[in-house]
Amino acid sequence: MNELISSALDRLLNQGQQSPPGLVFGLSIKGERKIIALGDRQLFGVDSALPMTADTSFDLGSITKVLATTASLMRLIDSGGISLGDKVSKFLGEWSDTDKEEIVIKDLLLHRSGLWEWRPLYINVQDPAEVIKQIAAMPLRYLVNQGRHYSDLGFISLGQILTTVAGESLRTTASTLVFEPLQMRRTQFAQPIANSPVAATSFGDLIEKQMVESKVPYPVPEDAKNFSKWRSHVLVGEVNDGNAFHIFGGVSGHAGLFASAEDLLQFGEALNSSLKGEGIFSQSVAQDFFAVGPDVGQRLGFRSWSDTYNGCTTEFIGHTGFPGTVFASAPSHNCVVVLLTNRLHVEGVPTSTEELWQPVMNAIHQVLHG
């Protein structure tokens, strides 16, 4: 591995008490792959530290939004089963005759629907069908199409739309349309592939419980005292996200996937190939989803980051996940990068995923220029 990248990764693990215990880093340049594992996948809840391995499975968190939901929508748009301009109410009847009636699929993908960013929906309802009704009845927090407000609720809704259009469960739909064609054999919802080494995440639902109690960063009206199923054990092989776990059994449009670095590199290579007209997504749809949108840092379903080095500004397009995961493609360099950490597996306040990602992205861009 290049010295610049090795140095950046070493710094991530040696920033002090809040550094992630371990990581897996994957890089593909023109189809040539390299995967390395550093540190430990689990410290707490075991007698001795368990080492990180290259095939360790990670809870991807919100990378689910692109790997399953956005990618499945791309396939369905290719087949004519759905279009970006379709109203959500066409598929979710509960949205008819509400303040959400004019919201379209594209609004959800751009996070411009006006929905709440996050709500602990599981506190009041644990039935998926009732949750969809709850989101429909919930007044919008923002005006539609008046700025980007990243929303888990939007992608929960997109997941439900997928099941309606495909006529299959989200698990089956994503597997049939994306994972199987790309031979992503270590990717699945709800739990890691059997017998996989697994990266531990947080101490139960502690972080979400604190969010509900403090009303930070979102002033949610729910009361933590009204929920009796808060998890407190170290999460290993359990979906970290509360809504995905407590309501949807780990299968949701916004979170729930487990995967390895190898599978994420495979997915990124497929996206880059599709942009050249050689992948499982049509070139036109891939270009539409990677196109610059109205808000900085947001494409259709995907996030983006710009990095400038030696006069070259490169766009990295992908997504992050709350447990400390990052997937990104740099199509102009035919490059894919994966950074998977267990940043939540610490005592105290974990380092943000963005803080972990930025120096690695900078190092990679320099390496791409030799």
mmCIF file of C-alpha atoms in Angstrom:
data_model
loop_
_atom_site.group_PDB
_atom_site.id
_atom_site.type_symbol
_atom_site.label_atom_id
_atom_site.label_comp_id
_atom_site.label_asym_id
_atom_site.label_seq_id
_atom_site.Cartn_x
_atom_site.Cartn_y
_atom_site.Cartn_z
ATOM 1 C CA MET A 1 0.000 0.000 0.000
ATOM 2 C CA ASN A 2 1.257 3.483 -0.856
ATOM 3 C CA GLU A 3 3.077 5.267 1.974
ATOM 4 C CA LEU A 4 0.719 8.276 1.843
ATOM 5 C CA ILE A 5 -2.354 6.079 2.324
ATOM 6 C CA SER A 6 -0.676 3.912 4.978
ATOM 7 C CA SER A 7 0.240 7.023 6.928
ATOM 8 C CA ALA A 8 -3.324 8.375 6.727
ATOM 9 C CA LEU A 9 -4.782 5.065 7.931
ATOM 10 C CA ASP A 10 -2.274 4.798 10.780
ATOM 11 C CA ARG A 11 -3.239 8.280 11.962
ATOM 12 C CA LEU A 12 -6.916 7.270 12.083
ATOM 13 C CA LEU A 13 -6.111 4.506 14.566
ATOM 14 C CA ASN A 14 -3.764 6.591 16.683
ATOM 15 C CA GLN A 15 -5.684 9.762 17.445
ATOM 16 C CA GLY A 16 -6.257 8.893 21.078
ATOM 17 C CA GLN A 17 -9.020 7.286 23.102
ATOM 18 C CA GLN A 18 -11.769 8.006 20.536
ATOM 19 C CA SER A 19 -9.958 6.463 17.573
ATOM 20 C CA PRO A 20 -11.746 3.483 16.032
ATOM 21 C CA PRO A 21 -10.215 0.207 17.250
ATOM 22 C CA GLY A 22 -9.823 -1.082 13.707
ATOM 23 C CA LEU A 23 -10.554 -0.659 10.019
ATOM 24 C CA VAL A 24 -10.623 -2.342 6.654
ATOM 25 C CA PHE A 25 -9.481 -0.286 3.682
ATOM 26 C CA GLY A 26 -10.169 -1.250 0.080
ATOM 27 C CA LEU A 27 -8.946 0.399 -3.100
ATOM 28 C CA SER A 28 -9.603 -0.422 -6.744
ATOM 29 C CA ILE A 29 -7.788 1.460 -9.505
ATOM 30 C CA LYS A 30 -8.667 0.381 -13.046
ATOM 31 C CA GLY A 31 -9.888 -2.932 -11.629
ATOM 32 C CA GLU A 32 -6.715 -3.650 -9.634
ATOM 33 C CA ARG A 33 -7.784 -4.253 -6.024
ATOM 34 C CA LYS A 34 -6.003 -3.978 -2.701
ATOM 35 C CA ILE A 35 -7.609 -4.668 0.694
ATOM 36 C CA ILE A 36 -5.881 -4.294 4.052
ATOM 37 C CA ALA A 37 -7.116 -4.777 7.618
ATOM 38 C CA LEU A 38 -5.707 -2.949 10.639
ATOM 39 C CA GLY A 39 -6.445 -3.075 14.374
ATOM 40 C CA ASP A 40 -9.258 -4.933 16.113
ATOM 41 C CA ARG A 41 -12.849 -5.653 15.160
ATOM 42 C CA GLN A 42 -14.019 -6.024 18.784
ATOM 43 C CA LEU A 43 -12.640 -4.939 22.163
ATOM 44 C CA PHE A 44 -15.645 -4.886 24.479
ATOM 45 C CA GLY A 45 -17.762 -7.905 25.382
ATOM 46 C CA VAL A 46 -14.944 -10.384 24.733
ATOM 47 C CA ASP A 47 -12.145 -11.805 26.898
ATOM 48 C CA SER A 48 -9.449 -10.568 24.518
ATOM 49 C CA ALA A 49 -9.386 -8.329 21.453
ATOM 50 C CA LEU A 50 -10.474 -9.887 18.156
ATOM 51 C CA PRO A 51 -8.339 -8.844 15.179
ATOM 52 C CA MET A 52 -9.749 -7.172 12.104
ATOM 53 C CA THR A 53 -9.521 -9.254 8.916
ATOM 54 C CA ALA A 54 -9.903 -8.354 5.242
ATOM 55 C CA ASP A 55 -13.157 -10.337 5.014
ATOM 56 C CA THR A 56 -14.727 -8.813 8.144
ATOM 57 C CA SER A 57 -18.406 -8.028 7.701
ATOM 58 C CA PHE A 58 -19.612 -4.540 8.665
ATOM 59 C CA ASP A 59 -22.982 -3.021 9.443
ATOM 60 C CA LEU A 60 -23.084 -0.517 6.572
ATOM 61 C CA GLY A 61 -25.703 1.807 8.056
ATOM 62 C CA SER A 62 -26.782 4.367 5.462
ATOM 63 C CA ILE A 63 -24.643 2.904 2.682
ATOM 64 C CA THR A 64 -27.762 0.718 2.440
ATOM 65 C CA LYS A 65 -29.391 3.767 0.850
ATOM 66 C CA VAL A 66 -27.243 3.433 -2.267
ATOM 67 C CA LEU A 67 -26.240 -0.230 -2.267
ATOM 68 C CA ALA A 68 -29.798 -1.542 -2.006
ATOM 69 C CA THR A 69 -32.399 1.202 -2.452
ATOM 70 C CA THR A 70 -30.881 3.589 -4.988
ATOM 71 C CA ALA A 71 -29.298 0.771 -7.020
ATOM 72 C CA SER A 72 -32.592 -1.159 -7.153
ATOM 73 C CA LEU A 73 -34.422 1.964 -8.278
ATOM 74 C CA MET A 74 -31.853 2.442 -11.042
ATOM 75 C CA ARG A 75 -32.573 -1.083 -12.312
ATOM 76 C CA LEU A 76 -36.330 -0.515 -12.173
ATOM 77 C CA ILE A 77 -36.022 2.788 -14.035
ATOM 78 C CA ASP A 78 -34.034 0.943 -16.706
ATOM 79 C CA SER A 79 -36.856 -1.585 -17.045
ATOM 80 C CA GLY A 80 -39.551 1.097 -17.140
ATOM 81 C CA GLY A 81 -41.163 0.033 -13.869
ATOM 82 C CA ILE A 82 -40.825 3.457 -12.298
ATOM 83 C CA SER A 83 -39.657 6.972 -13.182
ATOM 84 C CA LEU A 84 -38.074 9.823 -11.257
ATOM 85 C CA GLY A 85 -41.116 12.014 -11.867
ATOM 86 C CA ASP A 86 -43.641 9.554 -10.434
ATOM 87 C CA LYS A 87 -45.529 10.813 -7.414
ATOM 88 C CA VAL A 88 -44.905 8.860 -4.216
ATOM 89 C CA SER A 89 -48.672 8.802 -3.653
ATOM 90 C CA LYS A 90 -48.964 6.621 -6.770
ATOM 91 C CA PHE A 91 -47.332 3.813 -4.772
ATOM 92 C CA LEU A 92 -48.096 4.787 -1.173
ATOM 93 C CA GLY A 93 -51.774 5.612 -1.082
ATOM 94 C CA GLU A 94 -51.474 6.966 2.448
ATOM 95 C CA TRP A 95 -49.726 10.042 0.999
ATOM 96 C CA SER A 96 -52.781 11.044 -1.039
ATOM 97 C CA ASP A 97 -54.719 14.069 0.237
ATOM 98 C CA THR A 98 -51.837 15.067 2.549
ATOM 99 C CA ASP A 99 -49.126 17.728 2.435
ATOM 100 C CA LYS A 100 -46.973 15.062 0.739
ATOM 101 C CA GLU A 101 -49.259 14.443 -2.248
ATOM 102 C CA GLU A 102 -47.047 16.293 -4.776
ATOM 103 C CA ILE A 103 -43.719 14.779 -3.654
ATOM 104 C CA VAL A 104 -42.030 12.732 -6.394
ATOM 105 C CA ILE A 105 -39.390 9.983 -6.344
ATOM 106 C CA LYS A 106 -36.674 12.432 -7.345
ATOM 107 C CA ASP A 107 -37.424 14.627 -4.318
ATOM 108 C CA LEU A 108 -36.775 11.696 -1.998
ATOM 109 C CA LEU A 109 -33.505 10.790 -3.734
ATOM 110 C CA LEU A 110 -32.306 14.402 -3.473
ATOM 111 C CA HIS A 111 -33.464 14.694 0.160
ATOM 112 C CA ARG A 112 -35.695 17.629 -0.846
ATOM 113 C CA SER A 113 -39.033 16.130 0.228
ATOM 114 C CA GLY A 114 -39.379 18.217 3.382
ATOM 115 C CA LEU A 115 -39.727 15.119 5.588
ATOM 116 C CA TRP A 116 -38.144 14.957 9.034
ATOM 117 C CA GLU A 117 -34.494 13.944 9.003
ATOM 118 C CA TRP A 118 -34.928 11.324 11.707
ATOM 119 C CA ARG A 119 -37.539 10.227 14.196
ATOM 120 C CA PRO A 120 -37.387 7.276 16.638
ATOM 121 C CA LEU A 121 -40.531 5.823 15.083
ATOM 122 C CA TYR A 122 -40.128 2.571 17.022
ATOM 123 C CA ILE A 123 -41.009 4.275 20.304
ATOM 124 C CA ASN A 124 -44.690 4.442 19.369
ATOM 125 C CA VAL A 125 -45.090 1.856 16.593
ATOM 126 C CA GLN A 126 -43.328 -1.414 15.760
ATOM 127 C CA ASP A 127 -45.537 -2.607 12.883
ATOM 128 C CA PRO A 128 -44.043 -1.664 9.463
ATOM 129 C CA ALA A 129 -47.479 -1.028 7.937
ATOM 130 C CA GLU A 130 -48.381 1.336 10.777
ATOM 131 C CA VAL A 131 -45.059 3.161 10.441
ATOM 132 C CA ILE A 132 -45.825 3.998 6.816
ATOM 133 C CA LYS A 133 -49.129 5.477 7.983
ATOM 134 C CA GLN A 134 -47.292 7.353 10.728
ATOM 135 C CA ILE A 135 -44.891 8.965 8.229
ATOM 136 C CA ALA A 136 -47.812 9.892 5.957
ATOM 137 C CA ALA A 137 -49.683 11.544 8.824
ATOM 138 C CA MET A 138 -46.641 13.382 10.169
ATOM 139 C CA PRO A 139 -46.615 17.065 9.062
ATOM 140 C CA LEU A 140 -43.692 17.987 6.860
ATOM 141 C CA ARG A 141 -40.853 19.708 8.661
ATOM 142 C CA TYR A 142 -39.741 21.775 5.657
ATOM 143 C CA LEU A 143 -41.222 23.073 2.425
ATOM 144 C CA VAL A 144 -40.960 20.619 -0.461
ATOM 145 C CA ASN A 145 -38.013 21.237 -2.797
ATOM 146 C CA GLN A 146 -36.725 24.140 -0.722
ATOM 147 C CA GLY A 147 -33.292 22.819 0.149
ATOM 148 C CA ARG A 148 -31.624 19.554 1.093
ATOM 149 C CA HIS A 149 -32.560 18.003 4.449
ATOM 150 C CA TYR A 150 -31.055 14.534 4.628
ATOM 151 C CA SER A 151 -33.886 12.191 5.581
ATOM 152 C CA ASP A 152 -33.972 8.615 6.815
ATOM 153 C CA LEU A 153 -37.754 8.793 6.567
ATOM 154 C CA GLY A 154 -37.482 9.489 2.848
ATOM 155 C CA PHE A 155 -35.487 6.321 2.247
ATOM 156 C CA ILE A 156 -37.713 4.250 4.517
ATOM 157 C CA SER A 157 -40.484 5.353 2.164
ATOM 158 C CA LEU A 158 -38.420 4.525 -0.935
ATOM 159 C CA GLY A 159 -37.880 1.031 0.435
ATOM 160 C CA GLN A 160 -41.619 0.569 0.715
ATOM 161 C CA ILE A 161 -42.092 1.870 -2.817
ATOM 162 C CA LEU A 162 -39.630 -0.742 -4.092
ATOM 163 C CA THR A 163 -41.614 -3.567 -2.517
ATOM 164 C CA THR A 164 -44.809 -2.228 -4.089
ATOM 165 C CA VAL A 165 -43.332 -1.901 -7.582
ATOM 166 C CA ALA A 166 -41.362 -5.157 -7.553
ATOM 167 C CA GLY A 167 -44.066 -7.161 -5.792
ATOM 168 C CA GLU A 168 -41.394 -8.755 -3.600
ATOM 169 C CA SER A 169 -39.815 -8.056 -0.232
ATOM 170 C CA LEU A 170 -37.020 -5.492 -0.146
ATOM 171 C CA ARG A 171 -34.590 -8.276 0.730
ATOM 172 C CA THR A 172 -35.563 -10.257 -2.389
ATOM 173 C CA THR A 173 -35.763 -7.202 -4.632
ATOM 174 C CA ALA A 174 -32.266 -5.924 -3.806
ATOM 175 C CA SER A 175 -30.795 -9.400 -4.059
ATOM 176 C CA THR A 176 -32.418 -10.125 -7.436
ATOM 177 C CA LEU A 177 -31.713 -6.742 -9.020
ATOM 178 C CA VAL A 178 -28.291 -5.928 -7.565
ATOM 179 C CA PHE A 179 -26.456 -8.396 -5.323
ATOM 180 C CA GLU A 180 -26.881 -11.548 -7.411
ATOM 181 C CA PRO A 181 -26.057 -10.002 -10.819
ATOM 182 C CA LEU A 182 -22.904 -8.470 -9.310
ATOM 183 C CA GLN A 183 -21.999 -11.683 -7.444
ATOM 184 C CA MET A 184 -21.942 -9.822 -4.115
ATOM 185 C CA ARG A 185 -21.998 -13.002 -2.072
ATOM 186 C CA ARG A 186 -21.159 -11.412 1.282
ATOM 187 C CA THR A 187 -23.904 -8.789 1.232
ATOM 188 C CA GLN A 188 -27.269 -9.275 2.903
ATOM 189 C CA PHE A 189 -29.838 -7.614 5.127
ATOM 190 C CA ALA A 190 -30.371 -8.030 8.881
ATOM 191 C CA GLN A 191 -27.256 -10.040 9.762
ATOM 192 C CA PRO A 192 -23.865 -10.866 8.277
ATOM 193 C CA ILE A 193 -23.261 -13.926 6.137
ATOM 194 C CA ALA A 194 -22.960 -17.028 8.341
ATOM 195 C CA ASN A 195 -19.560 -17.660 9.919
ATOM 196 C CA SER A 196 -18.219 -14.225 8.960
ATOM 197 C CA PRO A 197 -15.961 -12.286 11.305
ATOM 198 C CA VAL A 198 -18.015 -9.220 12.301
ATOM 199 C CA ALA A 199 -17.052 -5.719 13.400
ATOM 200 C CA ALA A 200 -18.730 -4.674 16.643
ATOM 201 C CA THR A 201 -20.567 -1.357 16.830
ATOM 202 C CA SER A 202 -22.055 0.525 19.781
ATOM 203 C CA PHE A 203 -23.234 -0.278 23.286
ATOM 204 C CA GLY A 204 -26.810 -1.081 22.314
ATOM 205 C CA ASP A 205 -29.112 1.821 21.520
ATOM 206 C CA LEU A 206 -27.284 4.195 23.861
ATOM 207 C CA ILE A 207 -26.562 6.823 21.192
ATOM 208 C CA GLU A 208 -30.138 6.961 19.909
ATOM 209 C CA LYS A 209 -31.536 7.022 23.430
ATOM 210 C CA GLN A 210 -29.358 10.022 24.201
ATOM 211 C CA MET A 211 -30.580 11.709 21.001
ATOM 212 C CA VAL A 212 -34.184 11.244 22.112
ATOM 213 C CA GLU A 213 -33.502 12.494 25.627
ATOM 214 C CA SER A 214 -31.407 15.509 24.623
ATOM 215 C CA LYS A 215 -33.440 16.437 21.505
ATOM 216 C CA VAL A 216 -30.072 16.935 19.774
ATOM 217 C CA PRO A 217 -29.510 17.140 16.836
ATOM 218 C CA TYR A 218 -33.274 16.900 16.131
ATOM 219 C CA PRO A 219 -36.087 18.219 18.364
ATOM 220 C CA VAL A 220 -38.063 14.979 18.250
ATOM 221 C CA PRO A 221 -41.300 14.880 20.298
ATOM 222 C CA GLU A 222 -40.924 11.207 21.320
ATOM 223 C CA ASP A 223 -40.147 10.335 24.964
ATOM 224 C CA ALA A 224 -37.461 7.740 25.687
ATOM 225 C CA LYS A 225 -39.431 6.581 28.748
ATOM 226 C CA ASN A 226 -42.180 5.269 26.478
ATOM 227 C CA PHE A 227 -39.934 2.562 25.033
ATOM 228 C CA SER A 228 -38.992 -0.527 27.041
ATOM 229 C CA LYS A 229 -36.828 -2.389 24.530
ATOM 230 C CA TRP A 230 -33.667 -0.300 24.567
ATOM 231 C CA ARG A 231 -30.660 -2.526 23.886
ATOM 232 C CA SER A 232 -27.638 -2.178 26.192
ATOM 233 C CA HIS A 233 -25.320 -5.010 25.127
ATOM 234 C CA VAL A 234 -22.457 -4.633 22.654
ATOM 235 C CA LEU A 235 -23.923 -4.974 19.172
ATOM 236 C CA VAL A 236 -22.185 -7.613 17.064
ATOM 237 C CA GLY A 237 -24.050 -8.836 13.990
ATOM 238 C CA GLU A 238 -27.185 -6.873 14.964
ATOM 239 C CA VAL A 239 -28.335 -3.894 12.914
ATOM 240 C CA ASN A 240 -27.318 -0.747 14.769
ATOM 241 C CA ASP A 241 -30.029 1.571 13.453
ATOM 242 C CA GLY A 242 -33.029 1.587 15.792
ATOM 243 C CA ASN A 243 -35.783 2.005 13.212
ATOM 244 C CA ALA A 244 -34.330 -0.691 10.969
ATOM 245 C CA PHE A 245 -33.873 -3.124 13.859
ATOM 246 C CA HIS A 246 -36.933 -2.555 16.052
ATOM 247 C CA ILE A 247 -39.497 -2.071 13.281
ATOM 248 C CA PHE A 248 -38.287 -3.740 10.089
ATOM 249 C CA GLY A 249 -36.307 -6.674 11.439
ATOM 250 C CA GLY A 250 -33.146 -5.255 9.899
ATOM 251 C CA VAL A 251 -34.550 -4.887 6.354
ATOM 252 C CA SER A 252 -35.256 -1.264 5.465
ATOM 253 C CA GLY A 253 -34.594 1.183 2.669
ATOM 254 C CA HIS A 254 -32.392 3.381 4.837
ATOM 255 C CA ALA A 255 -30.276 0.878 6.816
ATOM 256 C CA GLY A 256 -29.810 -2.803 7.563
ATOM 257 C CA LEU A 257 -27.179 -4.163 5.169
ATOM 258 C CA PHE A 258 -24.048 -6.052 6.176
ATOM 259 C CA ALA A 259 -21.227 -6.448 3.655
ATOM 260 C CA SER A 260 -17.495 -6.835 3.170
ATOM 261 C CA ALA A 261 -14.990 -4.500 1.520
ATOM 262 C CA GLU A 262 -14.672 -6.845 -1.459
ATOM 263 C CA ASP A 263 -18.382 -6.600 -2.277
ATOM 264 C CA LEU A 264 -18.356 -2.815 -2.011
ATOM 265 C CA LEU A 265 -15.437 -2.619 -4.436
ATOM 266 C CA GLN A 266 -17.397 -4.880 -6.785
ATOM 267 C CA PHE A 267 -20.382 -2.526 -6.624
ATOM 268 C CA GLY A 268 -18.252 0.560 -7.244
ATOM 269 C CA GLU A 269 -16.546 -1.036 -10.229
ATOM 270 C CA ALA A 270 -19.994 -1.830 -11.664
ATOM 271 C CA LEU A 271 -21.012 1.818 -11.347
ATOM 272 C CA ASN A 272 -17.851 3.008 -13.094
ATOM 273 C CA SER A 273 -18.367 0.431 -15.849
ATOM 274 C CA SER A 274 -21.987 1.508 -16.287
ATOM 275 C CA LEU A 275 -20.918 5.115 -16.808
ATOM 276 C CA LYS A 276 -18.920 3.820 -19.795
ATOM 277 C CA GLY A 277 -21.871 1.778 -21.089
ATOM 278 C CA GLU A 278 -20.512 -1.557 -19.916
ATOM 279 C CA GLY A 279 -22.280 -2.285 -16.610
ATOM 280 C CA ILE A 280 -25.576 -3.640 -15.287
ATOM 281 C CA PHE A 281 -27.071 -0.136 -15.144
ATOM 282 C CA SER A 282 -27.710 1.650 -18.431
ATOM 283 C CA GLN A 283 -25.238 4.401 -19.231
ATOM 284 C CA SER A 284 -27.993 7.028 -19.329
ATOM 285 C CA VAL A 285 -29.383 6.105 -15.902
ATOM 286 C CA ALA A 286 -25.909 5.942 -14.354
ATOM 287 C CA GLN A 287 -25.116 9.372 -15.759
ATOM 288 C CA ASP A 288 -28.425 10.783 -14.487
ATOM 289 C CA PHE A 289 -27.824 9.506 -10.964
ATOM 290 C CA PHE A 290 -24.229 10.771 -10.852
ATOM 291 C CA ALA A 291 -25.104 14.181 -12.333
ATOM 292 C CA VAL A 292 -24.635 17.348 -10.283
ATOM 293 C CA GLY A 293 -27.859 18.314 -8.505
ATOM 294 C CA PRO A 294 -29.242 21.515 -6.985
ATOM 295 C CA ASP A 295 -27.389 21.035 -3.686
ATOM 296 C CA VAL A 296 -23.668 20.787 -3.049
ATOM 297 C CA GLY A 297 -22.640 17.292 -2.009
ATOM 298 C CA GLN A 298 -25.808 15.539 -3.169
ATOM 299 C CA ARG A 299 -26.507 13.525 -6.328
ATOM 300 C CA LEU A 300 -29.536 11.275 -6.919
ATOM 301 C CA GLY A 301 -29.344 9.002 -3.892
ATOM 302 C CA PHE A 302 -25.571 9.381 -3.697
ATOM 303 C CA ARG A 303 -23.463 11.815 -1.724
ATOM 304 C CA SER A 304 -20.430 13.528 -3.257
ATOM 305 C CA TRP A 305 -17.193 15.142 -2.155
ATOM 306 C CA SER A 306 -14.785 17.332 -4.143
ATOM 307 C CA ASP A 307 -11.038 17.154 -3.630
ATOM 308 C CA THR A 308 -8.459 19.314 -5.373
ATOM 309 C CA TYR A 309 -4.821 18.335 -5.806
ATOM 310 C CA ASN A 310 -2.217 19.752 -8.159
ATOM 311 C CA GLY A 311 -4.845 21.604 -10.164
ATOM 312 C CA CYS A 312 -7.145 18.585 -10.514
ATOM 313 C CA THR A 313 -10.572 18.673 -8.867
ATOM 314 C CA THR A 314 -11.963 15.172 -8.542
ATOM 315 C CA GLU A 315 -15.460 14.151 -7.521
ATOM 316 C CA PHE A 316 -15.811 11.184 -5.181
ATOM 317 C CA ILE A 317 -19.382 9.862 -5.308
ATOM 318 C CA GLY A 318 -20.791 7.373 -2.810
ATOM 319 C CA HIS A 319 -22.163 7.401 0.726
ATOM 320 C CA THR A 320 -21.293 7.176 4.397
ATOM 321 C CA GLY A 321 -22.800 5.001 7.121
ATOM 322 C CA PHE A 322 -23.327 5.934 10.776
ATOM 323 C CA PRO A 323 -21.342 2.937 12.140
ATOM 324 C CA GLY A 324 -18.230 4.433 10.514
ATOM 325 C CA THR A 325 -18.372 3.231 6.915
ATOM 326 C CA VAL A 326 -17.605 4.969 3.629
ATOM 327 C CA PHE A 327 -17.940 3.881 0.017
ATOM 328 C CA ALA A 328 -16.941 6.176 -2.850
ATOM 329 C CA SER A 329 -16.228 6.055 -6.559
ATOM 330 C CA ALA A 330 -14.012 8.468 -8.493
ATOM 331 C CA PRO A 331 -15.165 7.763 -12.070
ATOM 332 C CA SER A 332 -12.703 10.185 -13.690
ATOM 333 C CA HIS A 333 -9.860 8.033 -12.336
ATOM 334 C CA ASN A 334 -11.676 4.668 -12.646
ATOM 335 C CA CYS A 335 -11.196 4.324 -8.899
ATOM 336 C CA VAL A 336 -13.257 2.920 -6.024
ATOM 337 C CA VAL A 337 -12.400 3.335 -2.352
ATOM 338 C CA VAL A 338 -13.880 1.709 0.741
ATOM 339 C CA LEU A 339 -13.163 2.712 4.342
ATOM 340 C CA LEU A 340 -14.887 0.515 6.924
ATOM 341 C CA THR A 341 -14.337 1.270 10.615
ATOM 342 C CA ASN A 342 -15.897 0.352 13.957
ATOM 343 C CA ARG A 343 -15.845 3.960 15.162
ATOM 344 C CA LEU A 344 -18.845 3.431 17.483
ATOM 345 C CA HIS A 345 -16.989 0.707 19.401
ATOM 346 C CA VAL A 346 -15.414 3.156 21.856
ATOM 347 C CA GLU A 347 -16.155 4.539 25.299
ATOM 348 C CA GLY A 348 -17.145 8.173 25.033
ATOM 349 C CA VAL A 349 -17.874 10.290 21.972
ATOM 350 C CA PRO A 350 -16.764 8.581 18.730
ATOM 351 C CA THR A 351 -14.936 10.397 15.942
ATOM 352 C CA SER A 352 -17.300 11.408 13.144
ATOM 353 C CA THR A 353 -17.241 9.435 9.915
ATOM 354 C CA GLU A 354 -16.483 12.592 7.930
ATOM 355 C CA GLU A 355 -13.387 13.272 10.055
ATOM 356 C CA LEU A 356 -12.168 9.748 9.322
ATOM 357 C CA TRP A 357 -12.892 9.974 5.610
ATOM 358 C CA GLN A 358 -11.499 13.374 4.605
ATOM 359 C CA PRO A 359 -7.750 12.707 5.164
ATOM 360 C CA VAL A 360 -8.019 9.309 3.469
ATOM 361 C CA MET A 361 -9.754 10.863 0.459
ATOM 362 C CA ASN A 362 -7.031 13.525 0.240
ATOM 363 C CA ALA A 363 -4.287 10.858 0.334
ATOM 364 C CA ILE A 364 -5.992 8.744 -2.320
ATOM 365 C CA HIS A 365 -6.301 11.688 -4.696
ATOM 366 C CA GLN A 366 -2.589 12.386 -4.375
ATOM 367 C CA VAL A 367 -1.795 8.734 -5.091
ATOM 368 C CA LEU A 368 -3.996 8.813 -8.191
ATOM 369 C CA HIS A 369 -1.657 11.486 -9.539
ATOM 370 C CA GLY A 370 1.388 9.288 -9.001
#
